[in-house]
GROMACS .gro file of C-alpha atoms in nm:
model
  287
    1UNK     CA    1   0.164  -1.360  -0.928
    2UNK     CA    2   0.186  -1.532  -0.588
    3UNK     CA    3   0.193  -1.962  -0.736
    4UNK     CA    4   0.333  -2.153  -0.455
    5UNK     CA    5   0.475  -2.367  -0.696
    6UNK     CA    6   0.806  -2.307  -0.539
    7UNK     CA    7   0.735  -2.356  -0.174
    8UNK     CA    8   0.864  -2.707  -0.050
    9UNK     CA    9   0.915  -2.557   0.300
   10UNK     CA   10   0.704  -2.848   0.451
   11UNK     CA   11   1.032  -3.111   0.352
   12UNK     CA   12   1.277  -2.816   0.571
   13UNK     CA   13   1.463  -2.945   0.880
   14UNK     CA   14   1.179  -3.251   0.845
   15UNK     CA   15   0.899  -3.053   0.980
   16UNK     CA   16   0.560  -3.176   1.004
   17UNK     CA   17   0.279  -2.983   0.793
   18UNK     CA   18   0.142  -2.909   1.118
   19UNK     CA   19   0.482  -2.792   1.272
   20UNK     CA   20   0.556  -2.629   0.952
   21UNK     CA   21   0.237  -2.363   0.987
   22UNK     CA   22   0.327  -2.288   1.349
   23UNK     CA   23   0.669  -2.197   1.247
   24UNK     CA   24   0.547  -1.947   0.982
   25UNK     CA   25   0.288  -1.834   1.169
   26UNK     CA   26   0.522  -1.719   1.473
   27UNK     CA   27   0.650  -1.399   1.471
   28UNK     CA   28   0.980  -1.236   1.464
   29UNK     CA   29   0.983  -1.056   1.810
   30UNK     CA   30   1.134  -1.022   2.184
   31UNK     CA   31   1.008  -1.362   2.344
   32UNK     CA   32   0.665  -1.501   2.405
   33UNK     CA   33   0.375  -1.285   2.626
   34UNK     CA   34   0.338  -1.390   2.936
   35UNK     CA   35  -0.005  -1.286   2.961
   36UNK     CA   36  -0.316  -1.259   2.717
   37UNK     CA   37  -0.186  -0.859   2.734
   38UNK     CA   38   0.179  -0.787   2.708
   39UNK     CA   39   0.294  -0.461   2.595
   40UNK     CA   40   0.628  -0.561   2.629
   41UNK     CA   41   0.679  -0.818   2.361
   42UNK     CA   42   0.680  -0.659   1.970
   43UNK     CA   43   0.689  -0.845   1.666
   44UNK     CA   44   0.967  -0.694   1.496
   45UNK     CA   45   0.830  -0.856   1.169
   46UNK     CA   46   0.540  -0.637   1.174
   47UNK     CA   47   0.733  -0.308   1.242
   48UNK     CA   48   0.978  -0.349   0.990
   49UNK     CA   49   0.687  -0.441   0.699
   50UNK     CA   50   0.458  -0.220   0.838
   51UNK     CA   51   0.713   0.084   0.890
   52UNK     CA   52   0.868   0.008   0.548
   53UNK     CA   53   0.540   0.010   0.352
   54UNK     CA   54   0.409   0.274   0.503
   55UNK     CA   55   0.700   0.494   0.363
   56UNK     CA   56   0.664   0.365   0.039
   57UNK     CA   57   0.278   0.414   0.048
   58UNK     CA   58   0.403   0.789   0.122
   59UNK     CA   59   0.648   0.814  -0.150
   60UNK     CA   60   0.405   0.684  -0.394
   61UNK     CA   61   0.194   0.951  -0.342
   62UNK     CA   62   0.482   1.205  -0.284
   63UNK     CA   63   0.599   1.144  -0.640
   64UNK     CA   64   0.293   1.102  -0.789
   65UNK     CA   65   0.214   1.457  -0.612
   66UNK     CA   66   0.552   1.592  -0.777
   67UNK     CA   67   0.522   1.493  -1.137
   68UNK     CA   68   0.124   1.573  -1.208
   69UNK     CA   69   0.075   1.798  -1.498
   70UNK     CA   70  -0.178   1.971  -1.640
   71UNK     CA   71  -0.158   1.774  -1.975
   72UNK     CA   72  -0.232   1.419  -2.078
   73UNK     CA   73  -0.112   1.217  -1.777
   74UNK     CA   74   0.058   0.959  -1.755
   75UNK     CA   75  -0.041   0.606  -1.641
   76UNK     CA   76   0.085   0.648  -1.279
   77UNK     CA   77  -0.063   1.009  -1.231
   78UNK     CA   78  -0.399   0.884  -1.387
   79UNK     CA   79  -0.426   0.564  -1.144
   80UNK     CA   80  -0.360   0.779  -0.840
   81UNK     CA   81  -0.616   1.060  -0.946
   82UNK     CA   82  -0.856   0.808  -1.012
   83UNK     CA   83  -0.760   0.674  -0.659
   84UNK     CA   84  -0.793   1.037  -0.504
   85UNK     CA   85  -1.077   1.146  -0.679
   86UNK     CA   86  -1.309   0.818  -0.548
   87UNK     CA   87  -1.161   0.890  -0.173
   88UNK     CA   88  -1.270   1.289  -0.200
   89UNK     CA   89  -1.590   1.193  -0.328
   90UNK     CA   90  -1.662   0.888  -0.074
   91UNK     CA   91  -1.501   1.161   0.199
   92UNK     CA   92  -1.731   1.475   0.062
   93UNK     CA   93  -2.086   1.208   0.117
   94UNK     CA   94  -1.954   1.109   0.469
   95UNK     CA   95  -1.763   1.432   0.633
   96UNK     CA   96  -1.930   1.733   0.558
   97UNK     CA   97  -1.735   1.960   0.763
   98UNK     CA   98  -1.473   2.072   0.475
   99UNK     CA   99  -1.246   2.202   0.704
  100UNK     CA  100  -1.238   1.824   0.908
  101UNK     CA  101  -1.220   1.684   0.558
  102UNK     CA  102  -0.888   1.831   0.436
  103UNK     CA  103  -0.707   1.632   0.707
  104UNK     CA  104  -0.935   1.331   0.687
  105UNK     CA  105  -0.948   1.279   0.348
  106UNK     CA  106  -0.583   1.210   0.275
  107UNK     CA  107  -0.603   1.034   0.548
  108UNK     CA  108  -0.851   0.812   0.425
  109UNK     CA  109  -0.636   0.778   0.094
  110UNK     CA  110  -0.319   0.715   0.304
  111UNK     CA  111  -0.473   0.438   0.513
  112UNK     CA  112  -0.627   0.210   0.181
  113UNK     CA  113  -0.292   0.292   0.012
  114UNK     CA  114  -0.117   0.153   0.323
  115UNK     CA  115  -0.319  -0.116   0.395
  116UNK     CA  116  -0.327  -0.236   0.073
  117UNK     CA  117   0.086  -0.261   0.052
  118UNK     CA  118   0.074  -0.460   0.382
  119UNK     CA  119  -0.201  -0.708   0.255
  120UNK     CA  120  -0.049  -0.761  -0.088
  121UNK     CA  121   0.217  -0.905   0.074
  122UNK     CA  122   0.027  -1.210   0.116
  123UNK     CA  123   0.090  -1.280  -0.218
  124UNK     CA  124   0.469  -1.345  -0.222
  125UNK     CA  125   0.554  -1.688  -0.189
  126UNK     CA  126   0.520  -1.829   0.206
  127UNK     CA  127   0.897  -1.958   0.194
  128UNK     CA  128   1.042  -1.680  -0.051
  129UNK     CA  129   1.158  -1.405   0.278
  130UNK     CA  130   1.149  -1.661   0.574
  131UNK     CA  131   1.409  -1.805   0.398
  132UNK     CA  132   1.638  -1.514   0.277
  133UNK     CA  133   1.610  -1.410   0.634
  134UNK     CA  134   1.687  -1.810   0.746
  135UNK     CA  135   2.039  -1.760   0.559
  136UNK     CA  136   2.055  -1.419   0.750
  137UNK     CA  137   1.987  -1.499   1.092
  138UNK     CA  138   2.010  -1.893   1.123
  139UNK     CA  139   1.933  -1.887   1.497
  140UNK     CA  140   1.607  -1.760   1.462
  141UNK     CA  141   1.432  -1.833   1.110
  142UNK     CA  142   1.074  -1.772   1.185
  143UNK     CA  143   0.937  -1.417   1.026
  144UNK     CA  144   0.580  -1.319   0.925
  145UNK     CA  145   0.572  -1.069   0.624
  146UNK     CA  146   0.264  -0.977   0.642
  147UNK     CA  147   0.162  -0.722   0.910
  148UNK     CA  148  -0.198  -0.707   0.860
  149UNK     CA  149  -0.175  -1.025   0.964
  150UNK     CA  150  -0.095  -0.951   1.303
  151UNK     CA  151  -0.431  -0.876   1.556
  152UNK     CA  152  -0.126  -0.583   1.710
  153UNK     CA  153  -0.128  -0.392   1.429
  154UNK     CA  154  -0.459  -0.417   1.309
  155UNK     CA  155  -0.579  -0.310   1.632
  156UNK     CA  156  -0.331  -0.002   1.667
  157UNK     CA  157  -0.452   0.117   1.318
  158UNK     CA  158  -0.816   0.082   1.483
  159UNK     CA  159  -0.740   0.289   1.815
  160UNK     CA  160  -0.581   0.536   1.596
  161UNK     CA  161  -0.875   0.556   1.445
  162UNK     CA  162  -1.070   0.599   1.762
  163UNK     CA  163  -0.858   0.911   1.871
  164UNK     CA  164  -0.931   1.048   1.582
  165UNK     CA  165  -1.300   1.041   1.641
  166UNK     CA  166  -1.218   1.121   2.017
  167UNK     CA  167  -1.041   1.420   1.939
  168UNK     CA  168  -1.314   1.532   1.670
  169UNK     CA  169  -1.603   1.455   1.878
  170UNK     CA  170  -1.437   1.722   2.134
  171UNK     CA  171  -1.326   1.976   1.893
  172UNK     CA  172  -1.647   1.985   1.708
  173UNK     CA  173  -1.919   1.929   2.011
  174UNK     CA  174  -1.641   2.117   2.269
  175UNK     CA  175  -1.606   1.887   2.581
  176UNK     CA  176  -1.902   2.040   2.755
  177UNK     CA  177  -2.097   1.890   2.420
  178UNK     CA  178  -1.921   1.596   2.380
  179UNK     CA  179  -1.963   1.512   2.787
  180UNK     CA  180  -2.335   1.594   2.778
  181UNK     CA  181  -2.386   1.412   2.474
  182UNK     CA  182  -2.245   1.059   2.643
  183UNK     CA  183  -2.520   1.105   2.893
  184UNK     CA  184  -2.803   1.254   2.764
  185UNK     CA  185  -2.797   0.992   2.384
  186UNK     CA  186  -2.889   0.734   2.263
  187UNK     CA  187  -3.229   0.677   2.547
  188UNK     CA  188  -3.285   1.039   2.576
  189UNK     CA  189  -3.208   1.367   2.852
  190UNK     CA  190  -3.321   1.208   3.185
  191UNK     CA  191  -3.127   1.138   3.511
  192UNK     CA  192  -3.238   0.795   3.542
  193UNK     CA  193  -3.139   0.750   3.200
  194UNK     CA  194  -2.794   0.854   3.249
  195UNK     CA  195  -2.608   0.557   3.324
  196UNK     CA  196  -2.743   0.350   3.036
  197UNK     CA  197  -2.690   0.608   2.772
  198UNK     CA  198  -2.311   0.631   2.906
  199UNK     CA  199  -2.293   0.243   2.947
  200UNK     CA  200  -2.396   0.245   2.570
  201UNK     CA  201  -2.184   0.530   2.411
  202UNK     CA  202  -1.844   0.326   2.618
  203UNK     CA  203  -2.019   0.008   2.460
  204UNK     CA  204  -2.030   0.141   2.106
  205UNK     CA  205  -1.699   0.288   2.091
  206UNK     CA  206  -1.520  -0.025   2.219
  207UNK     CA  207  -1.752  -0.253   1.981
  208UNK     CA  208  -1.676   0.003   1.659
  209UNK     CA  209  -1.283   0.001   1.767
  210UNK     CA  210  -1.259  -0.387   1.830
  211UNK     CA  211  -1.481  -0.518   1.520
  212UNK     CA  212  -1.258  -0.241   1.288
  213UNK     CA  213  -0.952  -0.380   1.320
  214UNK     CA  214  -1.066  -0.719   1.388
  215UNK     CA  215  -1.250  -0.744   1.047
  216UNK     CA  216  -0.910  -0.680   0.886
  217UNK     CA  217  -0.677  -0.926   1.086
  218UNK     CA  218  -0.931  -1.195   1.082
  219UNK     CA  219  -0.983  -1.195   0.649
  220UNK     CA  220  -0.591  -1.156   0.609
  221UNK     CA  221  -0.506  -1.432   0.904
  222UNK     CA  222  -0.741  -1.702   0.708
  223UNK     CA  223  -0.608  -1.585   0.346
  224UNK     CA  224  -0.212  -1.610   0.455
  225UNK     CA  225  -0.303  -1.973   0.649
  226UNK     CA  226  -0.496  -2.154   0.315
  227UNK     CA  227  -0.113  -2.035   0.120
  228UNK     CA  228   0.005  -2.203   0.372
  229UNK     CA  229  -0.197  -2.494   0.379
  230UNK     CA  230  -0.163  -2.497  -0.051
  231UNK     CA  231   0.218  -2.478  -0.007
  232UNK     CA  232   0.175  -2.827   0.219
  233UNK     CA  233   0.126  -2.977  -0.140
  234UNK     CA  234   0.439  -2.870  -0.192
  235UNK     CA  235   0.633  -3.055   0.033
  236UNK     CA  236   0.459  -3.329  -0.073
  237UNK     CA  237   0.630  -3.325  -0.463
  238UNK     CA  238   0.788  -3.609  -0.588
  239UNK     CA  239   0.876  -3.814  -0.910
  240UNK     CA  240   0.571  -4.020  -0.921
  241UNK     CA  241   0.273  -3.975  -1.089
  242UNK     CA  242   0.096  -3.888  -0.753
  243UNK     CA  243   0.381  -3.642  -0.649
  244UNK     CA  244   0.317  -3.462  -1.028
  245UNK     CA  245  -0.060  -3.411  -0.942
  246UNK     CA  246   0.001  -3.290  -0.608
  247UNK     CA  247   0.248  -3.013  -0.777
  248UNK     CA  248   0.006  -2.903  -1.046
  249UNK     CA  249  -0.235  -2.908  -0.762
  250UNK     CA  250  -0.045  -2.712  -0.552
  251UNK     CA  251   0.037  -2.450  -0.896
  252UNK     CA  252  -0.313  -2.414  -0.949
  253UNK     CA  253  -0.462  -2.407  -0.636
  254UNK     CA  254  -0.222  -2.127  -0.591
  255UNK     CA  255  -0.282  -1.935  -0.882
  256UNK     CA  256  -0.627  -1.939  -0.848
  257UNK     CA  257  -0.667  -1.858  -0.499
  258UNK     CA  258  -0.397  -1.529  -0.548
  259UNK     CA  259  -0.614  -1.434  -0.816
  260UNK     CA  260  -0.911  -1.434  -0.569
  261UNK     CA  261  -0.724  -1.262  -0.360
  262UNK     CA  262  -0.653  -0.937  -0.475
  263UNK     CA  263  -0.989  -0.912  -0.438
  264UNK     CA  264  -0.973  -0.951  -0.076
  265UNK     CA  265  -0.690  -0.748  -0.066
  266UNK     CA  266  -0.814  -0.433  -0.208
  267UNK     CA  267  -1.180  -0.499  -0.066
  268UNK     CA  268  -1.025  -0.501   0.306
  269UNK     CA  269  -0.804  -0.192   0.233
  270UNK     CA  270  -1.169   0.010   0.122
  271UNK     CA  271  -1.367  -0.139   0.394
  272UNK     CA  272  -1.118   0.002   0.613
  273UNK     CA  273  -1.133   0.354   0.458
  274UNK     CA  274  -1.511   0.371   0.472
  275UNK     CA  275  -1.565   0.283   0.809
  276UNK     CA  276  -1.297   0.538   0.914
  277UNK     CA  277  -1.463   0.797   0.741
  278UNK     CA  278  -1.802   0.661   0.880
  279UNK     CA  279  -1.660   0.690   1.241
  280UNK     CA  280  -1.522   1.058   1.179
  281UNK     CA  281  -1.833   1.123   1.042
  282UNK     CA  282  -2.045   0.996   1.300
  283UNK     CA  283  -1.792   1.238   1.574
  284UNK     CA  284  -1.933   1.533   1.367
  285UNK     CA  285  -2.299   1.402   1.414
  286UNK     CA  286  -2.505   1.544   1.696
  287UNK     CA  287  -2.711   1.330   1.876
   0.00000   0.00000   0.00000
């Protein structure tokens, strides 16, 4: 449970409310970008937690497979089996190529579990891990623990899906068939329409990729920001009637938002997984 009752970071280091939020929204990285697109900048916190939770996701699925029995399953095995059957059912309805589905279905399952774990980091008290990191490294106390609230991570996911879609476009249709489709769909096979067809195809690829990553980022960033705003209530706690009321309000608001946020966490992982299946399924369809 992610009640923010213990969060009192607004008073740490005499930070104002705005400075507290900016501090928590600053990544542990190797510097600030010098331009809008700067691939030399690395957010170490996002990379670390994404890698760690990716390993945890793979380990959970491996542990379930290793302990699977043909008898009465335990709770963990039953939960994983329900999840696998759900993903496989969705994959069968969208990706009709059985050979492709043998790769795409496990991919979708891994994506769902991985993103769910990444999103779940939002339920930790906002000052917990940054405070621990501050004691370890007092010279740089910045630390963001929700990788899916980092646009670079969500766009990396969506670009990976784009590359998989391009691969299946070529594999299923052949390089000639795919190039032909780029210039003849959606308006028709006529030389005067080739530039418009190609432009629409490129716009579609770009729009799907950007919206795929931005949707996940936007929802998780907003959730993280609301948790920070709720945590500020704890910074105003004093042993007065008003201070105690603010403390109680923080506990109530943090608890209610955390419970509601659980739905967002799972829903956003499910939406990302479903869009992955839809985009890969579209790569198999001929126009």
